[in-house]
Amino acid sequence: MIGSVLAPASPGEMLRLVRTGRAVTRTQLVTATGLSRSTVMHRVGALLSAGLLVEGARPDGSGGGRPPATLALNAGLGVVLAADLGAQHGRLAVCDLEGEALAEREEPIHIADGPDAVLDWVGRTFDALLAEAGRHDADVLAVGIDVPGPVDVERGRPVSPPIMPGWDDHPVADRLAERYPGALVRLERDVQAMALAEHRRHHSLLRDMVFVKVATGIGAGIIADGEVLQGSHGRAGDIGHIRSIEPSEVLCSCGNHGCVAALASGSALVRRLKEAGYAVESSLDVVELVKAGDAVATHHVRDAGRLLGAALAALVSVVAPSLVVVGGDLADASEPLLAGIRESVYERCSPRSTQELRILSSRLRERAGVVGAATLALEHMLAPAAVDARLARRGVAA
Amino acid sequence: MIGSVLAPASPGEMLRLVRTGRAVTRTQLVTATGLSRSTVMHRVGALLSAGLLVEGARPDGSGGGRPPATLALNAGLGVVLAADLGAQHGRLAVCDLEGEALAEREEPIHIADGPDAVLDWVGRTFDALLAEAGRHDADVLAVGIDVPGPVDVERGRPVSPPIMPGWDDHPVADRLAERYPGALVRLERDVQAMALAEHRRHHSLLRDMVFVKVATGIGAGIIADGEVLQGSHGRAGDIGHIRSIEPSEVLCSCGNHGCVAALASGSALVRRLKEAGYAVESSLDVVELVKAGDAVATHHVRDAGRLLGAALAALVSVVAPSLVVVGGDLADASEPLLAGIRESVYERCSPRSTQELRILSSRLRERAGVVGAATLALEHMLAPAAVDARLARRGVAA
């Protein structure tokens, strides 16, 4: 009775029970939902006929009689397109409904070329990847895309993104929705997609974690109680403009001076090393120097970590995560960067707040964004309410 | 059909629709849930017979026939006890199920006297308030209590609370649950209860806001996407230990020096003014001086606001609220305190993040905590799953 009351399971909720492995046979669904066997049979039938579920292999039965058929999400029903757009490179993928990439490609781009040029490239690349995966436009069920700047998630548009000239209020999601009619499109800020990816793939048992991207700019994606924290206008985690602990006259693009992004980002490191006489053009050059054991570059990266760590100490006090994951181009120079970050965080936070805090490198590395884009599209598309609405459009009663 | 699919309404969910005014007649419930009229009649019947709903007055019918009866939460079914425990005073109330106080009392206490002394006082005071309201122990359906320190909400125990000696891991919720069998008990950190109260009573349309308490200590309660942000071990918003912008050798109770709590809290202001030759003992003395127009006290409060504002600038960058509410004893000296806070926040944050940010005084003032304690107990008790479980225990099928 309690079961029935606590899980008023619509078909979409039943799909979630199957997808998460909590109930994978009709009998388990009856137990998990408390619904009558006939209702469960009816709803499973609707999910099967809509192609969302498939019957899997029958496991070996230990008792007599026919063992029950297992149910599974039909990962091959269609595909999800994922696009991770950075300031200087884009990574796109065609994924199945489990989020596994069927085809994937990374290319240098310039986000500052504006939405027309970049989204044309996205469209052409998706065409090529779909062909490579042997799939068609009509197979596209959802599209996830992330960009390096604040986003109005509801409207699917960037909001005054500082390093994306020409993109402000551009209808990115609408353009993709026109291109793939019927597909659900979701636009997110890059760090939020990356945080989601690291959480779902590697740390899904944690309630609270933070993903920090250290690349051309600096930003953080926050997972609170298992979900992405958006904040007003999707701006949560915009930590690049926290004032650094060291007085500085270095100007930031926001008009202030001394912001942590102006002192500890990839661009800041390029500037610092140029001033020290190095011929460096990008974060990648800085990482190369560190990997080659250059002491000056290593010193500057560690110092940047220290400055960033002071801002992260404030972030740790505010949201109390149990894990901070560090990603982005610069994270490939992880030893000095993490050493600097840890030094500041553990020095500046209260002992209680760091007692169980871990600070680790990204495990998905350069794939964090594209995995995140696929994940957010999938979670949106397979949310119980979205599945129920999909069935309702097909005329299936709940 | 879509309606039915999007709102698979259990009785508890139907109670929520009524309580929030979204559907207050049986006909409106049929429309809102898409359930059949007979199912709605059955479930409304169960809620009426459990005493959770009452039939209200019939509004004037404009058409022919009998106008439909409106349904309402039965605010008089029982009472909720609320306790707001501060470092130096406690405020307790007996409330109806709308959260309105039927009896309320504030007294000086010393939280440092430990749980036995303080909870005995709480028990005696609840007895007196229940008598005053003409209610009995058996009427108590839920208890909400907040304390000035971190809390493990699941276990209902304080966790290493720095200013509450003797309270670490004390089974506060269990003690109250024993005293009021059958009542649901909820323990929360004070700032989180206060944030909830200000949000629900005055700013419920905002998704993201922060409540900052400036009293003996400094802390913040964060509302993200309409709900309290807990963080690991309930420690989100523990901003008192963010390092201040001004180098300082003042030691904090956490063992570090220069924490914002050690420089900008009520205790810090008492220390500062003592050093300046004033005979002050508590935050209230400081507020009195400011109200009397003392320039030195006003200067120190404004300066504390400036230091606190620098930490709040980091908080604003991290969680991106659209509103910061300032409460606690010191907020009664709101003019210089808010001036200092605003000066730092607007100076240090990026223009985008403060474009729509408001910084206001608490409207509930000294009642924020007790209203918050009542609110969290009520929301817990009237959550759809809790209501459904309550009905299930009475043997009512969903």
PDB file of C-alpha atoms in Angstrom, chain A residues 173-382:
ATOM      1  CA  ALA A 173      17.967  26.173 -29.545  1.00  0.00           C
ATOM      2  CA  ASP A 174      15.247  27.329 -31.966  1.00  0.00           C
ATOM      3  CA  ARG A 175      17.628  27.101 -34.926  1.00  0.00           C
ATOM      4  CA  LEU A 176      18.509  23.521 -34.071  1.00  0.00           C
ATOM      5  CA  ALA A 177      14.862  22.663 -33.391  1.00  0.00           C
ATOM      6  CA  GLU A 178      13.986  23.905 -36.886  1.00  0.00           C
ATOM      7  CA  ARG A 179      16.754  21.801 -38.372  1.00  0.00           C
ATOM      8  CA  TYR A 180      15.573  18.632 -36.539  1.00  0.00           C
ATOM      9  CA  PRO A 181      11.776  18.880 -36.259  1.00  0.00           C
ATOM     10  CA  GLY A 182      10.377  16.904 -33.348  1.00  0.00           C
ATOM     11  CA  ALA A 183      13.710  16.716 -31.565  1.00  0.00           C
ATOM     12  CA  LEU A 184      14.008  18.182 -28.125  1.00  0.00           C
ATOM     13  CA  VAL A 185      16.820  20.761 -27.931  1.00  0.00           C
ATOM     14  CA  ARG A 186      18.647  21.834 -24.808  1.00  0.00           C
ATOM     15  CA  LEU A 187      21.245  24.630 -24.555  1.00  0.00           C
ATOM     16  CA  GLU A 188      23.496  24.872 -21.462  1.00  0.00           C
ATOM     17  CA  ARG A 189      26.525  26.709 -20.258  1.00  0.00           C
ATOM     18  CA  ASP A 190      29.628  24.547 -20.822  1.00  0.00           C
ATOM     19  CA  VAL A 191      30.700  24.172 -17.197  1.00  0.00           C
ATOM     20  CA  GLN A 192      27.235  23.051 -16.183  1.00  0.00           C
ATOM     21  CA  ALA A 193      27.205  20.348 -18.856  1.00  0.00           C
ATOM     22  CA  MET A 194      30.685  19.253 -17.780  1.00  0.00           C
ATOM     23  CA  ALA A 195      29.675  19.092 -14.120  1.00  0.00           C
ATOM     24  CA  LEU A 196      26.663  16.969 -15.073  1.00  0.00           C
ATOM     25  CA  ALA A 197      28.838  14.608 -17.117  1.00  0.00           C
ATOM     26  CA  GLU A 198      31.426  14.060 -14.385  1.00  0.00           C
ATOM     27  CA  HIS A 199      28.664  13.559 -11.850  1.00  0.00           C
ATOM     28  CA  ARG A 200      26.594  11.068 -13.838  1.00  0.00           C
ATOM     29  CA  ARG A 201      29.545   9.075 -15.174  1.00  0.00           C
ATOM     30  CA  HIS A 202      31.922   8.975 -12.228  1.00  0.00           C
ATOM     31  CA  HIS A 203      30.449  10.444  -9.044  1.00  0.00           C
ATOM     32  CA  SER A 204      26.728   9.808  -9.211  1.00  0.00           C
ATOM     33  CA  LEU A 205      26.513   8.802  -5.557  1.00  0.00           C
ATOM     34  CA  LEU A 206      27.614  12.274  -4.410  1.00  0.00           C
ATOM     35  CA  ARG A 207      24.945  14.855  -3.729  1.00  0.00           C
ATOM     36  CA  ASP A 208      27.114  17.938  -3.956  1.00  0.00           C
ATOM     37  CA  MET A 209      30.088  18.544  -6.209  1.00  0.00           C
ATOM     38  CA  VAL A 210      31.678  21.278  -8.277  1.00  0.00           C
ATOM     39  CA  PHE A 211      33.384  21.179 -11.666  1.00  0.00           C
ATOM     40  CA  VAL A 212      35.901  23.954 -12.302  1.00  0.00           C
ATOM     41  CA  LYS A 213      36.995  24.670 -15.837  1.00  0.00           C
ATOM     42  CA  VAL A 214      40.374  26.335 -16.231  1.00  0.00           C
ATOM     43  CA  ALA A 215      40.845  27.202 -19.888  1.00  0.00           C
ATOM     44  CA  THR A 216      40.762  30.514 -21.811  1.00  0.00           C
ATOM     45  CA  GLY A 217      38.441  31.644 -19.010  1.00  0.00           C
ATOM     46  CA  ILE A 218      37.478  30.298 -15.599  1.00  0.00           C
ATOM     47  CA  GLY A 219      34.060  29.035 -14.573  1.00  0.00           C
ATOM     48  CA  ALA A 220      32.389  26.459 -12.376  1.00  0.00           C
ATOM     49  CA  GLY A 221      29.411  24.139 -12.717  1.00  0.00           C
ATOM     50  CA  ILE A 222      27.723  23.246  -9.452  1.00  0.00           C
ATOM     51  CA  ILE A 223      25.808  20.046  -8.728  1.00  0.00           C
ATOM     52  CA  ALA A 224      23.577  20.567  -5.693  1.00  0.00           C
ATOM     53  CA  ASP A 225      21.467  17.697  -4.422  1.00  0.00           C
ATOM     54  CA  GLY A 226      22.299  15.792  -7.607  1.00  0.00           C
ATOM     55  CA  GLU A 227      21.129  18.437 -10.067  1.00  0.00           C
ATOM     56  CA  VAL A 228      22.724  21.385 -11.861  1.00  0.00           C
ATOM     57  CA  LEU A 229      22.431  24.633  -9.920  1.00  0.00           C
ATOM     58  CA  GLN A 230      21.320  27.316 -12.362  1.00  0.00           C
ATOM     59  CA  GLY A 231      21.052  30.525 -10.361  1.00  0.00           C
ATOM     60  CA  SER A 232      19.480  33.654 -11.734  1.00  0.00           C
ATOM     61  CA  HIS A 233      19.800  33.681 -15.559  1.00  0.00           C
ATOM     62  CA  GLY A 234      21.920  30.511 -15.396  1.00  0.00           C
ATOM     63  CA  ARG A 235      24.810  32.482 -13.887  1.00  0.00           C
ATOM     64  CA  ALA A 236      25.607  30.268 -10.894  1.00  0.00           C
ATOM     65  CA  GLY A 237      29.288  29.314 -10.793  1.00  0.00           C
ATOM     66  CA  ASP A 238      30.462  32.426 -12.641  1.00  0.00           C
ATOM     67  CA  ILE A 239      33.478  32.593 -10.349  1.00  0.00           C
ATOM     68  CA  GLY A 240      35.930  34.180 -12.780  1.00  0.00           C
ATOM     69  CA  HIS A 241      35.086  37.611 -11.431  1.00  0.00           C
ATOM     70  CA  ILE A 242      35.692  36.943  -7.772  1.00  0.00           C
ATOM     71  CA  ARG A 243      38.351  39.463  -6.753  1.00  0.00           C
ATOM     72  CA  SER A 244      41.732  37.835  -6.352  1.00  0.00           C
ATOM     73  CA  ILE A 245      43.516  37.857  -3.014  1.00  0.00           C
ATOM     74  CA  GLU A 246      46.518  39.614  -4.493  1.00  0.00           C
ATOM     75  CA  PRO A 247      46.124  43.303  -5.262  1.00  0.00           C
ATOM     76  CA  SER A 248      46.500  43.711  -8.998  1.00  0.00           C
ATOM     77  CA  GLU A 249      46.017  46.355 -11.631  1.00  0.00           C
ATOM     78  CA  VAL A 250      45.400  43.807 -14.387  1.00  0.00           C
ATOM     79  CA  LEU A 251      42.156  44.735 -16.125  1.00  0.00           C
ATOM     80  CA  CYS A 252      39.470  42.113 -16.684  1.00  0.00           C
ATOM     81  CA  SER A 253      36.989  42.073 -19.564  1.00  0.00           C
ATOM     82  CA  CYS A 254      34.255  42.860 -17.016  1.00  0.00           C
ATOM     83  CA  GLY A 255      35.789  46.307 -16.435  1.00  0.00           C
ATOM     84  CA  ASN A 256      37.095  45.565 -12.947  1.00  0.00           C
ATOM     85  CA  HIS A 257      40.690  44.821 -12.132  1.00  0.00           C
ATOM     86  CA  GLY A 258      42.113  41.898 -10.208  1.00  0.00           C
ATOM     87  CA  CYS A 259      39.421  39.344 -11.104  1.00  0.00           C
ATOM     88  CA  VAL A 260      40.638  35.786 -10.708  1.00  0.00           C
ATOM     89  CA  ALA A 261      39.966  35.165 -14.432  1.00  0.00           C
ATOM     90  CA  ALA A 262      42.336  38.004 -15.287  1.00  0.00           C
ATOM     91  CA  LEU A 263      45.103  36.493 -13.150  1.00  0.00           C
ATOM     92  CA  ALA A 264      44.728  32.715 -13.151  1.00  0.00           C
ATOM     93  CA  SER A 265      43.098  31.670 -16.450  1.00  0.00           C
ATOM     94  CA  GLY A 266      44.800  30.241 -19.514  1.00  0.00           C
ATOM     95  CA  SER A 267      44.875  33.679 -21.131  1.00  0.00           C
ATOM     96  CA  ALA A 268      46.415  35.134 -17.983  1.00  0.00           C
ATOM     97  CA  LEU A 269      49.135  32.458 -18.043  1.00  0.00           C
ATOM     98  CA  VAL A 270      49.862  33.151 -21.695  1.00  0.00           C
ATOM     99  CA  ARG A 271      50.256  36.840 -20.855  1.00  0.00           C
ATOM    100  CA  ARG A 272      52.475  36.092 -17.862  1.00  0.00           C
ATOM    101  CA  LEU A 273      54.759  33.783 -19.849  1.00  0.00           C
ATOM    102  CA  LYS A 274      54.968  36.230 -22.742  1.00  0.00           C
ATOM    103  CA  GLU A 275      56.105  38.846 -20.239  1.00  0.00           C
ATOM    104  CA  ALA A 276      58.729  36.329 -19.085  1.00  0.00           C
ATOM    105  CA  GLY A 277      60.007  36.079 -22.662  1.00  0.00           C
ATOM    106  CA  TYR A 278      58.331  32.864 -23.805  1.00  0.00           C
ATOM    107  CA  ALA A 279      56.804  32.445 -27.257  1.00  0.00           C
ATOM    108  CA  VAL A 280      53.397  31.087 -26.196  1.00  0.00           C
ATOM    109  CA  GLU A 281      50.034  31.609 -27.890  1.00  0.00           C
ATOM    110  CA  SER A 282      47.545  29.419 -26.065  1.00  0.00           C
ATOM    111  CA  SER A 283      46.865  27.372 -22.938  1.00  0.00           C
ATOM    112  CA  LEU A 284      48.120  24.329 -24.819  1.00  0.00           C
ATOM    113  CA  ASP A 285      51.579  25.919 -25.202  1.00  0.00           C
ATOM    114  CA  VAL A 286      51.614  26.521 -21.462  1.00  0.00           C
ATOM    115  CA  VAL A 287      50.700  22.894 -20.800  1.00  0.00           C
ATOM    116  CA  GLU A 288      53.484  21.763 -23.153  1.00  0.00           C
ATOM    117  CA  LEU A 289      56.052  23.812 -21.235  1.00  0.00           C
ATOM    118  CA  VAL A 290      54.902  22.337 -17.930  1.00  0.00           C
ATOM    119  CA  LYS A 291      55.002  18.820 -19.325  1.00  0.00           C
ATOM    120  CA  ALA A 292      58.537  19.476 -20.604  1.00  0.00           C
ATOM    121  CA  GLY A 293      59.526  20.378 -17.042  1.00  0.00           C
ATOM    122  CA  ASP A 294      60.020  24.132 -17.546  1.00  0.00           C
ATOM    123  CA  ALA A 295      60.423  25.566 -14.053  1.00  0.00           C
ATOM    124  CA  VAL A 296      59.187  29.072 -14.831  1.00  0.00           C
ATOM    125  CA  ALA A 297      55.998  27.827 -16.495  1.00  0.00           C
ATOM    126  CA  THR A 298      55.460  25.356 -13.671  1.00  0.00           C
ATOM    127  CA  HIS A 299      55.879  28.144 -11.132  1.00  0.00           C
ATOM    128  CA  HIS A 300      53.317  30.347 -12.885  1.00  0.00           C
ATOM    129  CA  VAL A 301      50.790  27.532 -13.196  1.00  0.00           C
ATOM    130  CA  ARG A 302      51.161  26.705  -9.521  1.00  0.00           C
ATOM    131  CA  ASP A 303      50.781  30.364  -8.633  1.00  0.00           C
ATOM    132  CA  ALA A 304      47.635  30.564 -10.790  1.00  0.00           C
ATOM    133  CA  GLY A 305      46.359  27.508  -8.909  1.00  0.00           C
ATOM    134  CA  ARG A 306      46.969  29.292  -5.642  1.00  0.00           C
ATOM    135  CA  LEU A 307      45.021  32.390  -6.737  1.00  0.00           C
ATOM    136  CA  LEU A 308      42.211  30.257  -8.144  1.00  0.00           C
ATOM    137  CA  GLY A 309      42.231  28.202  -4.944  1.00  0.00           C
ATOM    138  CA  ALA A 310      41.465  31.295  -2.890  1.00  0.00           C
ATOM    139  CA  ALA A 311      38.307  31.876  -4.953  1.00  0.00           C
ATOM    140  CA  LEU A 312      37.460  28.187  -4.687  1.00  0.00           C
ATOM    141  CA  ALA A 313      37.818  28.423  -0.909  1.00  0.00           C
ATOM    142  CA  ALA A 314      34.951  30.916  -0.964  1.00  0.00           C
ATOM    143  CA  LEU A 315      32.965  28.648  -3.272  1.00  0.00           C
ATOM    144  CA  VAL A 316      33.553  25.700  -0.925  1.00  0.00           C
ATOM    145  CA  SER A 317      32.279  27.764   2.023  1.00  0.00           C
ATOM    146  CA  VAL A 318      29.184  28.782   0.082  1.00  0.00           C
ATOM    147  CA  VAL A 319      27.983  25.502  -1.454  1.00  0.00           C
ATOM    148  CA  ALA A 320      29.809  22.904   0.699  1.00  0.00           C
ATOM    149  CA  PRO A 321      30.615  20.321  -1.982  1.00  0.00           C
ATOM    150  CA  SER A 322      32.263  17.026  -1.056  1.00  0.00           C
ATOM    151  CA  LEU A 323      34.256  17.011  -4.302  1.00  0.00           C
ATOM    152  CA  VAL A 324      35.875  19.592  -6.573  1.00  0.00           C
ATOM    153  CA  VAL A 325      36.771  18.314 -10.050  1.00  0.00           C
ATOM    154  CA  VAL A 326      39.245  20.410 -12.026  1.00  0.00           C
ATOM    155  CA  GLY A 327      38.996  20.293 -15.822  1.00  0.00           C
ATOM    156  CA  GLY A 328      39.615  22.410 -18.906  1.00  0.00           C
ATOM    157  CA  ASP A 329      42.780  22.731 -21.027  1.00  0.00           C
ATOM    158  CA  LEU A 330      44.950  23.804 -18.117  1.00  0.00           C
ATOM    159  CA  ALA A 331      43.971  20.756 -16.080  1.00  0.00           C
ATOM    160  CA  ASP A 332      46.347  18.798 -18.298  1.00  0.00           C
ATOM    161  CA  ALA A 333      49.073  20.566 -16.333  1.00  0.00           C
ATOM    162  CA  SER A 334      47.399  19.059 -13.347  1.00  0.00           C
ATOM    163  CA  GLU A 335      50.248  18.552 -10.908  1.00  0.00           C
ATOM    164  CA  PRO A 336      51.264  22.166 -10.272  1.00  0.00           C
ATOM    165  CA  LEU A 337      47.708  23.447 -10.856  1.00  0.00           C
ATOM    166  CA  LEU A 338      46.122  21.086  -8.323  1.00  0.00           C
ATOM    167  CA  ALA A 339      48.984  21.601  -5.877  1.00  0.00           C
ATOM    168  CA  GLY A 340      48.336  25.351  -5.932  1.00  0.00           C
ATOM    169  CA  ILE A 341      44.564  24.940  -5.658  1.00  0.00           C
ATOM    170  CA  ARG A 342      44.845  22.487  -2.767  1.00  0.00           C
ATOM    171  CA  GLU A 343      47.331  24.693  -0.943  1.00  0.00           C
ATOM    172  CA  SER A 344      44.902  27.635  -0.915  1.00  0.00           C
ATOM    173  CA  VAL A 345      41.699  25.715  -0.298  1.00  0.00           C
ATOM    174  CA  TYR A 346      43.049  23.694   2.609  1.00  0.00           C
ATOM    175  CA  GLU A 347      44.769  26.743   4.087  1.00  0.00           C
ATOM    176  CA  ARG A 348      41.800  29.097   3.857  1.00  0.00           C
ATOM    177  CA  CYS A 349      38.731  26.970   4.564  1.00  0.00           C
ATOM    178  CA  SER A 350      37.564  26.020   8.029  1.00  0.00           C
ATOM    179  CA  PRO A 351      38.707  22.520   9.015  1.00  0.00           C
ATOM    180  CA  ARG A 352      35.107  21.300   9.119  1.00  0.00           C
ATOM    181  CA  SER A 353      34.416  22.218   5.529  1.00  0.00           C
ATOM    182  CA  THR A 354      37.465  20.430   4.154  1.00  0.00           C
ATOM    183  CA  GLN A 355      37.363  17.378   6.423  1.00  0.00           C
ATOM    184  CA  GLU A 356      35.928  15.173   3.686  1.00  0.00           C
ATOM    185  CA  LEU A 357      36.620  17.403   0.674  1.00  0.00           C
ATOM    186  CA  ARG A 358      38.466  15.867  -2.264  1.00  0.00           C
ATOM    187  CA  ILE A 359      40.032  17.869  -5.107  1.00  0.00           C
ATOM    188  CA  LEU A 360      40.627  15.782  -8.241  1.00  0.00           C
ATOM    189  CA  SER A 361      41.351  16.098 -11.950  1.00  0.00           C
ATOM    190  CA  SER A 362      38.579  15.606 -14.463  1.00  0.00           C
ATOM    191  CA  ARG A 363      38.290  12.005 -15.567  1.00  0.00           C
ATOM    192  CA  LEU A 364      36.414  12.775 -18.788  1.00  0.00           C
ATOM    193  CA  ARG A 365      39.004  15.427 -19.681  1.00  0.00           C
ATOM    194  CA  GLU A 366      38.457  16.873 -23.175  1.00  0.00           C
ATOM    195  CA  ARG A 367      35.267  14.793 -23.566  1.00  0.00           C
ATOM    196  CA  ALA A 368      33.529  16.249 -20.481  1.00  0.00           C
ATOM    197  CA  GLY A 369      31.600  18.837 -22.499  1.00  0.00           C
ATOM    198  CA  VAL A 370      30.306  16.578 -25.231  1.00  0.00           C
ATOM    199  CA  VAL A 371      29.334  13.849 -22.761  1.00  0.00           C
ATOM    200  CA  GLY A 372      27.559  16.531 -20.734  1.00  0.00           C
ATOM    201  CA  ALA A 373      25.700  17.869 -23.766  1.00  0.00           C
ATOM    202  CA  ALA A 374      24.508  14.351 -24.617  1.00  0.00           C
ATOM    203  CA  THR A 375      23.564  13.691 -20.995  1.00  0.00           C
ATOM    204  CA  LEU A 376      21.465  16.794 -20.591  1.00  0.00           C
ATOM    205  CA  ALA A 377      19.612  16.146 -23.849  1.00  0.00           C
ATOM    206  CA  LEU A 378      18.949  12.543 -22.803  1.00  0.00           C
ATOM    207  CA  GLU A 379      17.821  13.398 -19.287  1.00  0.00           C
ATOM    208  CA  HIS A 380      15.487  16.018 -20.687  1.00  0.00           C
ATOM    209  CA  MET A 381      14.091  13.652 -23.295  1.00  0.00           C
ATOM    210  CA  LEU A 382      13.697  10.688 -20.933  1.00  0.00           C
TER     211      LEU A 382
END
